[in-house]
GROMACS .gro file of C-alpha atoms in nm:
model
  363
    1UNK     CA    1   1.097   2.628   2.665
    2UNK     CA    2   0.879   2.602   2.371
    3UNK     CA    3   0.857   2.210   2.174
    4UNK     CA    4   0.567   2.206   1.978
    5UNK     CA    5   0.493   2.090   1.623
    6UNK     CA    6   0.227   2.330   1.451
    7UNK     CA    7   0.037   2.207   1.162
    8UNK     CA    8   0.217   2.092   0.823
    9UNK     CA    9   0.479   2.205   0.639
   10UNK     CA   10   0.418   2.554   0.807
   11UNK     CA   11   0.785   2.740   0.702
   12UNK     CA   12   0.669   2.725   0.361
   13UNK     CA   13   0.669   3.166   0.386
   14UNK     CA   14   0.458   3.247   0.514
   15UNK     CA   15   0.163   3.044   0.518
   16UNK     CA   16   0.069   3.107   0.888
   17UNK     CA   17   0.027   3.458   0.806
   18UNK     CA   18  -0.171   3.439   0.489
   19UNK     CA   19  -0.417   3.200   0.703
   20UNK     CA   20  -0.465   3.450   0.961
   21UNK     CA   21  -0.526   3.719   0.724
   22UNK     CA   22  -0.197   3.871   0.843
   23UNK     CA   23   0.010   3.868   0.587
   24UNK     CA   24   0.242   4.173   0.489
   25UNK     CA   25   0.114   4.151   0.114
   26UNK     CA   26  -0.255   4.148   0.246
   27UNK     CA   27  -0.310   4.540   0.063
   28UNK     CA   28  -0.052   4.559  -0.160
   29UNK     CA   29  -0.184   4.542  -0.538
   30UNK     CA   30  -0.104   4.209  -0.757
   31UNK     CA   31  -0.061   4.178  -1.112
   32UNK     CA   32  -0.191   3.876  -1.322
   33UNK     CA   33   0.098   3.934  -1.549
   34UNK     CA   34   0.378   3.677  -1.530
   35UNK     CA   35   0.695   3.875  -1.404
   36UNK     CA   36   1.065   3.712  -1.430
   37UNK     CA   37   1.397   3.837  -1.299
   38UNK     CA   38   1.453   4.048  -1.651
   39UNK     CA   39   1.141   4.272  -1.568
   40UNK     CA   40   1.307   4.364  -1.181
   41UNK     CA   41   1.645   4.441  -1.374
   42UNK     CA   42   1.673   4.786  -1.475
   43UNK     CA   43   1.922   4.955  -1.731
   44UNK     CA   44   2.194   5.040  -1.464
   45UNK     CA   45   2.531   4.939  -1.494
   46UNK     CA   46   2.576   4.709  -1.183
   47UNK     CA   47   2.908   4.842  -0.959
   48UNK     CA   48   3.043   4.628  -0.682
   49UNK     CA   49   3.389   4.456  -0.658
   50UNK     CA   50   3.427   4.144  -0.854
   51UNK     CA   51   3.302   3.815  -0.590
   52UNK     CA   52   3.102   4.058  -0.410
   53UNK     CA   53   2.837   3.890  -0.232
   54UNK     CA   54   2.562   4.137  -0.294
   55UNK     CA   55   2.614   4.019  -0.691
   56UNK     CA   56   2.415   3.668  -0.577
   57UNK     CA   57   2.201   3.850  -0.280
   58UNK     CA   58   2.062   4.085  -0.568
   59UNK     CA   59   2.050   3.802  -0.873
   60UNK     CA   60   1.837   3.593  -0.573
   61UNK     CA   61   1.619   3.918  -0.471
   62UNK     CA   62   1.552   3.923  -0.828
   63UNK     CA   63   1.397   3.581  -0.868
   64UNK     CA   64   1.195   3.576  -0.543
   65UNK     CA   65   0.993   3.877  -0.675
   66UNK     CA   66   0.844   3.746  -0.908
   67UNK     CA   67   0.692   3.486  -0.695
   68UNK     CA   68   0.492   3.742  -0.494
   69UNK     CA   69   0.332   3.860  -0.815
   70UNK     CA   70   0.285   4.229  -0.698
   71UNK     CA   71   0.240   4.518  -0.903
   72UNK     CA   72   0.624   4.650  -0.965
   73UNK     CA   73   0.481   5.023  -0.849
   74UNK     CA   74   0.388   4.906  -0.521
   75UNK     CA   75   0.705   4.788  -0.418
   76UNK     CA   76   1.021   5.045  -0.285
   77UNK     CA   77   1.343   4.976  -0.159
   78UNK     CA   78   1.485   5.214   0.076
   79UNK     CA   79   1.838   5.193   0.183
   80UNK     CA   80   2.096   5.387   0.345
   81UNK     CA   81   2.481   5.451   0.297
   82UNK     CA   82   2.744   5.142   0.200
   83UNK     CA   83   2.781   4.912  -0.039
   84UNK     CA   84   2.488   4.768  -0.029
   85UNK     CA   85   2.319   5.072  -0.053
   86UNK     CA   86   2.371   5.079  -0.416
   87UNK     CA   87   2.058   4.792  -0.441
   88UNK     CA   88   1.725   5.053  -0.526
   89UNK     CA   89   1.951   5.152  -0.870
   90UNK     CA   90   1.922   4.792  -0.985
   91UNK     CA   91   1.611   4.714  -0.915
   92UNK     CA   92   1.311   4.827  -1.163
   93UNK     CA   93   1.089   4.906  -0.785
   94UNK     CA   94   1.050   5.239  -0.676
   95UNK     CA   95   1.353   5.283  -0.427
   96UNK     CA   96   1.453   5.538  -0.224
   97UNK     CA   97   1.861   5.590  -0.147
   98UNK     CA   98   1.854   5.800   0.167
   99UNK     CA   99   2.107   5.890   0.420
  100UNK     CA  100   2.394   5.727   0.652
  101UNK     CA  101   2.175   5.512   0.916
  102UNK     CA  102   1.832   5.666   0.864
  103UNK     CA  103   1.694   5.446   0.593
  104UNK     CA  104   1.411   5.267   0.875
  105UNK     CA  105   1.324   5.654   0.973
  106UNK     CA  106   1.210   5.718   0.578
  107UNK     CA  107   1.054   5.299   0.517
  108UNK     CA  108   0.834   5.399   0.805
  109UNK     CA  109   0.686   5.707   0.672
  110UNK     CA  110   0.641   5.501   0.370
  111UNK     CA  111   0.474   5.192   0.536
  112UNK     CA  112   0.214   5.420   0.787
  113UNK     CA  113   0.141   5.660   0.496
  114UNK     CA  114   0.104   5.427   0.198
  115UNK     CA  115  -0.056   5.039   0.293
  116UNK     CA  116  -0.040   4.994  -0.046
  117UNK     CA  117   0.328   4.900  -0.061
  118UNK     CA  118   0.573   4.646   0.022
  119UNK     CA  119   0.831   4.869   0.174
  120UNK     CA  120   1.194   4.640   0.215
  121UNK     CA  121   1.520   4.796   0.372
  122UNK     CA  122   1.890   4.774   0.266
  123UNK     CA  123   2.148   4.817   0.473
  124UNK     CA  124   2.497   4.699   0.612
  125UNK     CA  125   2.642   4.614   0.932
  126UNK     CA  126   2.821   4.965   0.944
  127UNK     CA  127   2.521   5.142   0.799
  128UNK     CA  128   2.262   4.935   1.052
  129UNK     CA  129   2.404   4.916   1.430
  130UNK     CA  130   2.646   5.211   1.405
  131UNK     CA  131   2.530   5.509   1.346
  132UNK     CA  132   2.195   5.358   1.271
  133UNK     CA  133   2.144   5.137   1.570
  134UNK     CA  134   1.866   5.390   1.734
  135UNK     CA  135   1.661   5.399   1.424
  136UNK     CA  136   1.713   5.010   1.392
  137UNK     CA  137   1.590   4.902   1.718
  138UNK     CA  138   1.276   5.136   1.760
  139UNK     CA  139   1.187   5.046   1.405
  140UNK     CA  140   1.156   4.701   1.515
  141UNK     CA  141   1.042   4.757   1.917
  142UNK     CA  142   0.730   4.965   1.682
  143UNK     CA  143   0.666   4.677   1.436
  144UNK     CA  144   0.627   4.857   1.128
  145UNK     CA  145   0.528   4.650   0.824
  146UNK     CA  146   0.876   4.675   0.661
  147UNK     CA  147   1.132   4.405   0.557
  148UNK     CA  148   1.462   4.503   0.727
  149UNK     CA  149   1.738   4.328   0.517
  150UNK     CA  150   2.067   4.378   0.655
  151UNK     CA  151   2.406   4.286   0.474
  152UNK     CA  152   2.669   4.141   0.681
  153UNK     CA  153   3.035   4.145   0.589
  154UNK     CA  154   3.214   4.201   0.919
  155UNK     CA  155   3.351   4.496   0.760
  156UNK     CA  156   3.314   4.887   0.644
  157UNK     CA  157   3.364   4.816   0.281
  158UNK     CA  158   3.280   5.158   0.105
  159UNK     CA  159   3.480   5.361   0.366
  160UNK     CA  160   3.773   5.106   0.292
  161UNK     CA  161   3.833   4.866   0.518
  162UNK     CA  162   3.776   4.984   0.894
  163UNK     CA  163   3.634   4.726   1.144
  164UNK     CA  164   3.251   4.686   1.212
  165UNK     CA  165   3.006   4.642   1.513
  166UNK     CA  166   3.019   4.300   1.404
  167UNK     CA  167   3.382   4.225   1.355
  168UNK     CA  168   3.529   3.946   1.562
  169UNK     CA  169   3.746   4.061   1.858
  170UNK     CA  170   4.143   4.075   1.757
  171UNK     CA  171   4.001   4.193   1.417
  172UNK     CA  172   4.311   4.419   1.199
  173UNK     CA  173   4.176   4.674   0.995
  174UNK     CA  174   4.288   4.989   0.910
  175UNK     CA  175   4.097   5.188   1.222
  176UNK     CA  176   4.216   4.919   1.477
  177UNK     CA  177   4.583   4.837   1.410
  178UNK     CA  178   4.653   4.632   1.675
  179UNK     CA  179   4.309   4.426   1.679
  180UNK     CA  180   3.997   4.519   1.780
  181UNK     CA  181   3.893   4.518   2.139
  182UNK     CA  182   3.536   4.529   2.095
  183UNK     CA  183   3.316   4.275   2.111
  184UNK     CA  184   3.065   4.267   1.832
  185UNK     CA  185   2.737   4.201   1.804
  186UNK     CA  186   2.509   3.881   1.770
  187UNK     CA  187   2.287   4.069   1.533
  188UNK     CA  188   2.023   3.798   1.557
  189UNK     CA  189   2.018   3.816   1.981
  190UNK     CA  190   1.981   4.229   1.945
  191UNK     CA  191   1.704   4.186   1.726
  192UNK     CA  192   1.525   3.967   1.962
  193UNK     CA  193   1.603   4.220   2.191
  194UNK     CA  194   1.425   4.481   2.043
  195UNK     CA  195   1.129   4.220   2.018
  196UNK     CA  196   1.143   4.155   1.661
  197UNK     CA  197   0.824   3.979   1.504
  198UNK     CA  198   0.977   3.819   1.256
  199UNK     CA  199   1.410   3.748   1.302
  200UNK     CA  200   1.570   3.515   1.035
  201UNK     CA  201   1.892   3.441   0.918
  202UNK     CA  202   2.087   3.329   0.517
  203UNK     CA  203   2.423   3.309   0.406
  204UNK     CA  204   2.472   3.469   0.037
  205UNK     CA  205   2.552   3.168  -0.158
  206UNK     CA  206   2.269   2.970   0.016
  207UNK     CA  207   2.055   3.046  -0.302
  208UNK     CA  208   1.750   2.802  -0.135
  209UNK     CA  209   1.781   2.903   0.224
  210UNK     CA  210   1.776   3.290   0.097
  211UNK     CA  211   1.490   3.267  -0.107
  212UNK     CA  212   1.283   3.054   0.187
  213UNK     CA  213   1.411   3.365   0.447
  214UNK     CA  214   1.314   3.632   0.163
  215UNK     CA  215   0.944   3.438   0.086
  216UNK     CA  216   0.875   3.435   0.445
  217UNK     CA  217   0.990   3.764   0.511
  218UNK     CA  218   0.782   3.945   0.206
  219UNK     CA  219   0.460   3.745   0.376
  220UNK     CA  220   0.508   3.845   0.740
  221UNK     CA  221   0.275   4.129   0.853
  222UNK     CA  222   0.549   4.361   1.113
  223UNK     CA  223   0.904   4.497   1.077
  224UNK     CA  224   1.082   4.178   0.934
  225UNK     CA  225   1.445   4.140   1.014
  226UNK     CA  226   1.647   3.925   0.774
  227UNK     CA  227   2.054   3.909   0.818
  228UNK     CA  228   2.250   3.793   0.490
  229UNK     CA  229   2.600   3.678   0.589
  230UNK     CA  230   2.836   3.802   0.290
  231UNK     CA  231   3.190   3.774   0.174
  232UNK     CA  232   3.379   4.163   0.142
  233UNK     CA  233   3.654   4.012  -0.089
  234UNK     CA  234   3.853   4.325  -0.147
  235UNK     CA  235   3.864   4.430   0.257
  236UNK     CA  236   3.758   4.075   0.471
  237UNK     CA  237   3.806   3.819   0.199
  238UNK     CA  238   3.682   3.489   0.349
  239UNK     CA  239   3.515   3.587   0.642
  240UNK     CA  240   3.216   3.339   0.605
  241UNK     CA  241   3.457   3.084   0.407
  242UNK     CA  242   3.445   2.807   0.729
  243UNK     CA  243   3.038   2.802   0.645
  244UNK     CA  244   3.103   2.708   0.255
  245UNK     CA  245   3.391   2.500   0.279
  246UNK     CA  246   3.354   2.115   0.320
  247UNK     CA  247   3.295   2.044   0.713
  248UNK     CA  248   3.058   2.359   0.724
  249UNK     CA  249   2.724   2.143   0.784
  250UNK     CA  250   2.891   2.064   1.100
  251UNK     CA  251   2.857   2.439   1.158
  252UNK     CA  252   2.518   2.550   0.979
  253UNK     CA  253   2.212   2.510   1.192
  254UNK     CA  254   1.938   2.563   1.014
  255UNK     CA  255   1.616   2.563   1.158
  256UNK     CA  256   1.283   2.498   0.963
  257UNK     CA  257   0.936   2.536   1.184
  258UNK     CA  258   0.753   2.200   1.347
  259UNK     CA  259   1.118   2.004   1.226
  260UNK     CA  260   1.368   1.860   1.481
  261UNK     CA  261   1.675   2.076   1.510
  262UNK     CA  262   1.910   1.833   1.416
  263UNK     CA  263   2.264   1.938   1.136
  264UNK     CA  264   2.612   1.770   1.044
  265UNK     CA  265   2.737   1.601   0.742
  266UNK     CA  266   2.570   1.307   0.850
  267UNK     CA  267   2.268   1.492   1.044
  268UNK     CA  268   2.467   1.367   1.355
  269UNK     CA  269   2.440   1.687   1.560
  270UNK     CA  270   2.108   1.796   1.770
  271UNK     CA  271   2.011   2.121   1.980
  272UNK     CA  272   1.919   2.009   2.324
  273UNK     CA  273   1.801   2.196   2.616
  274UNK     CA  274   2.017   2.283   2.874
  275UNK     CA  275   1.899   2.456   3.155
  276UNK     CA  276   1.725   2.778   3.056
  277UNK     CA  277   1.915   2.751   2.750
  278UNK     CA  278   2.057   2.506   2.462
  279UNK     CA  279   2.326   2.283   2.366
  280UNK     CA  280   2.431   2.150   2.072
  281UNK     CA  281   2.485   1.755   2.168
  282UNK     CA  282   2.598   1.460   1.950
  283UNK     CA  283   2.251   1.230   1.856
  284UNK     CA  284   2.373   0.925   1.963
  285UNK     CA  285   2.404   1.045   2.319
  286UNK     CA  286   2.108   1.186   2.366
  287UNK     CA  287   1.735   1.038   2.381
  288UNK     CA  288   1.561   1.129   2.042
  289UNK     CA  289   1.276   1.300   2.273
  290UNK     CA  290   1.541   1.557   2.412
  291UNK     CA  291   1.628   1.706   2.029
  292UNK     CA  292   1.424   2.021   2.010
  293UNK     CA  293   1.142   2.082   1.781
  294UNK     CA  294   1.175   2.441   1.633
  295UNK     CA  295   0.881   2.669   1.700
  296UNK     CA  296   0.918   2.991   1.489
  297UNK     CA  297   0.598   3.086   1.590
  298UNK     CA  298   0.556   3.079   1.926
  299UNK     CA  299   0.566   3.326   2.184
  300UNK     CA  300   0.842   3.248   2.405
  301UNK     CA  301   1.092   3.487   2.309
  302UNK     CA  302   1.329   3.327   2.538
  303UNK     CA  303   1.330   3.011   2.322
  304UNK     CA  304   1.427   3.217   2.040
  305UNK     CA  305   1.704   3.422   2.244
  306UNK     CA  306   1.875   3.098   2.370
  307UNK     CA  307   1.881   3.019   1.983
  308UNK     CA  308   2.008   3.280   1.878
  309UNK     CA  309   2.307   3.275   2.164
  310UNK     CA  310   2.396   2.941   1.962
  311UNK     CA  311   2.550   3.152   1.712
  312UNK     CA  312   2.923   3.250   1.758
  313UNK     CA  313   3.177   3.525   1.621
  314UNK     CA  314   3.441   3.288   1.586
  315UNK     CA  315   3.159   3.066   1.364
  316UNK     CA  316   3.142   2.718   1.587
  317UNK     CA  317   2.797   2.742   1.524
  318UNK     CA  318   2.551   2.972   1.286
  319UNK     CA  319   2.192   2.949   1.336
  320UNK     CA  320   2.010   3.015   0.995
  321UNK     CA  321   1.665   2.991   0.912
  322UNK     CA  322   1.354   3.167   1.068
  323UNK     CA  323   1.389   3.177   1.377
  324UNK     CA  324   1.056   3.362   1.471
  325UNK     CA  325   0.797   3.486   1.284
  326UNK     CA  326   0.485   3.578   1.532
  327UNK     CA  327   0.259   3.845   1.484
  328UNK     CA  328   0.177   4.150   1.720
  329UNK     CA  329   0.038   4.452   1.656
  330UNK     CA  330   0.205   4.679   1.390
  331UNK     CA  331   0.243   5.069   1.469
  332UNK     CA  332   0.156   5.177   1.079
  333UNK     CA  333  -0.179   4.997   1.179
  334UNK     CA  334  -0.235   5.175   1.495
  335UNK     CA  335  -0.146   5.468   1.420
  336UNK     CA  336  -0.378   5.475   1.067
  337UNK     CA  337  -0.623   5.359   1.338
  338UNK     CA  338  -0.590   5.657   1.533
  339UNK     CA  339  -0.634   5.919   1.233
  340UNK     CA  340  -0.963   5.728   1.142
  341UNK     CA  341  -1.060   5.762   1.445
  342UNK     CA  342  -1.035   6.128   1.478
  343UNK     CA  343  -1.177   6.183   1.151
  344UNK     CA  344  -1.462   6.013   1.250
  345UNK     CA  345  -1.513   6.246   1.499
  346UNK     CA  346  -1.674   6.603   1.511
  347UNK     CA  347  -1.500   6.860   1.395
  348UNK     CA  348  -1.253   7.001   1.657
  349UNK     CA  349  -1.275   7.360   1.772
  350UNK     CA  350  -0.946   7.539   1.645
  351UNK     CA  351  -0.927   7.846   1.950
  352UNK     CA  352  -1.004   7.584   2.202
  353UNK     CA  353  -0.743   7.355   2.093
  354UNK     CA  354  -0.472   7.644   2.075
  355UNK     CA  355  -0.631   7.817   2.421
  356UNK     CA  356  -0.583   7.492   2.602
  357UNK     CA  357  -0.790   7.380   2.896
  358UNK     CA  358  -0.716   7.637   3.100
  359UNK     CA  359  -0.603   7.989   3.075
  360UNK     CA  360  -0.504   8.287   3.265
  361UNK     CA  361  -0.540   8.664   3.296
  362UNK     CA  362  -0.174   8.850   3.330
  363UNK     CA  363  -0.235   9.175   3.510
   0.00000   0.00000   0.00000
């Protein structure tokens, strides 16, 4: 398992990629204008229940845009069906409000037809790994230059209240009366899964820790996978309330690249190894040479998967942060690759193509 310290202050978004010449923004037009939240807002009234998370998760979207300094037109948000489906109205991008589950299916048209953009997904946890689990995964196995943000409240919110693939066993909704018997996803661990490039991790009212996921994010060149942990007040009011409350750095593990994985109130927790896997250990029982040193970018997707397995549904522990941001080939690369290819090519004869290699006489 992976210790090593990279150069500098390296989780500062991005900054591997930009020095590789792989970063995400590496065709997408700038603008030498100054831009501000006011010129991402449009004229739509803005609908969501009153303490909403997605109010702060779009007011923080908002902000970190202008920081890229892109050309408005050459950004689109693409989303699916939910709440936070609503985001491409409030947004002065080019968006795209597509249908239940399929929203990575239309972002990757976008990002193999058009290198131009910076293509972003919104979705929920209903929207993303039910019905749109397929399209989820193989939009991440692929690695297609999108930004994959997915809005996690533990609950189906727009349908009214029915339990999630990431509601807590026991959970009482409407659909499960008695308590849920499933047992939900660790949305970061099926990410790795899939081999995610990039995998990170922000509560809503983290305004810092958002933006730092969201800068990163924006700069990595592959599908990007970003969960937002957010409070449903009017159906799972308080879900995430043991990560705000006083006590929660005891909980909140947040990982920055080349830094020693150590939390608490008191930065008196660590992340040890512990077999093929990790602990979290008090500090003064443990020699400062065991703490781990967090390596977003290296290879060893195992590290990252024992990481992620940190995490909890019943909240002991929430990793948060980037947790791995490494760069592989994308398929919106290849695949432009191919069609250059074959138009470099001569011309292809149009009978031989349809006749095939071989044929046959039918007497």
């Amino acid at each position: 398992m992976t210790g090593t310290i990279h150069n500098g202050a390296a989780h500062e978004s991005g900054i591997a990629g930009r020095e590789l010449g792989l970063s995400g923004l590496a065709h997408v037009p700038r603008t030498d204008v100054p831009q501000k939240p006011k010129d991402f807002t449009t004229d739509q009234e803005v609908r969501w229940c009153p303490g909403c998370g997605d109010y702060v998760i779009l007011a923080t979207v908002r902000s970190m845009l202008p920081q890229l300094g892109l050309a408005r037109e050459n950004i689109v948000f693409v989303s699916g069906i939910g709440c936070s489906s609503r985001f491409p109205y409030y947004l002065d991008t080019y968006g795209v409000h597509s249908i239940h589950g399929r929203a990575p299916t239309l972002a990757t048209g976008l990002a193999v037809t058009r290198p131009d953009l910076s293509v972003w997904v919104v979705t929920g946890d209903g929207d993303a790994l039910s019905i749109g689990g397929n399209h989820l995964i193989h939009a991440l196995r692929r690695n297609v230059n999108m930004r994959i943000l997915l809005f996690n409240n533990r609950i189906y919110g727009l349908t009214k209240g029915q339990y999630s693939p990431t509601s807590e066993v026991g959970k009482v909704t409407k659909s499960t009366p008695m308590g849920s018997v499933d047992a939900p996803f660790n949305t970061m661990s099926l990410a790795l899964g899939a081999d995610a490039s990039f995998v990170a991790r922000a509560l809503d009212s983290d305004r810092e820790g958002l933006t730092e996921v969201l800068r990163a994010a924006a700069h990595h060149r592959g599908a990007a996978f970003v969960e937002i942990l957010q409070d449903c007040p009017i159906f799972n009011d308080g879900s995430f309330d043991v990560l705000r409350k006083d006590g929660a750095g005891s909980r909140m593990i947040h990982v920055r690249h080349g830094e020693p994985i150590v939390f608490g109130t008191d930065d008196e927790l660590c992340v040890v190894r512990k077999g093929f896997g990790l602990r979290v250990a008090q500090r003064t029982e443990v020699d400062p040479d065991e703490i781990v040193v967090h390596d977003a970018y290296t290879d060893d997707l195992e590290y990252a998967y024992a990481l992620s397995r940190l995490s909890d549904q019943n909240l002991r522990y929430t990793v948060t942060g980037v947790v791995r941001a490494v760069h592989r080939p994308t398929y919106d690369d290849g695949a432009r690759d191919q069609v250059a290819q074959a138009k470099s090519e001569a011309p292809a004869d149009l009978q031989q193509l349809l006749d095939g290699p071989h044929t046959w006489t039918v007497t």
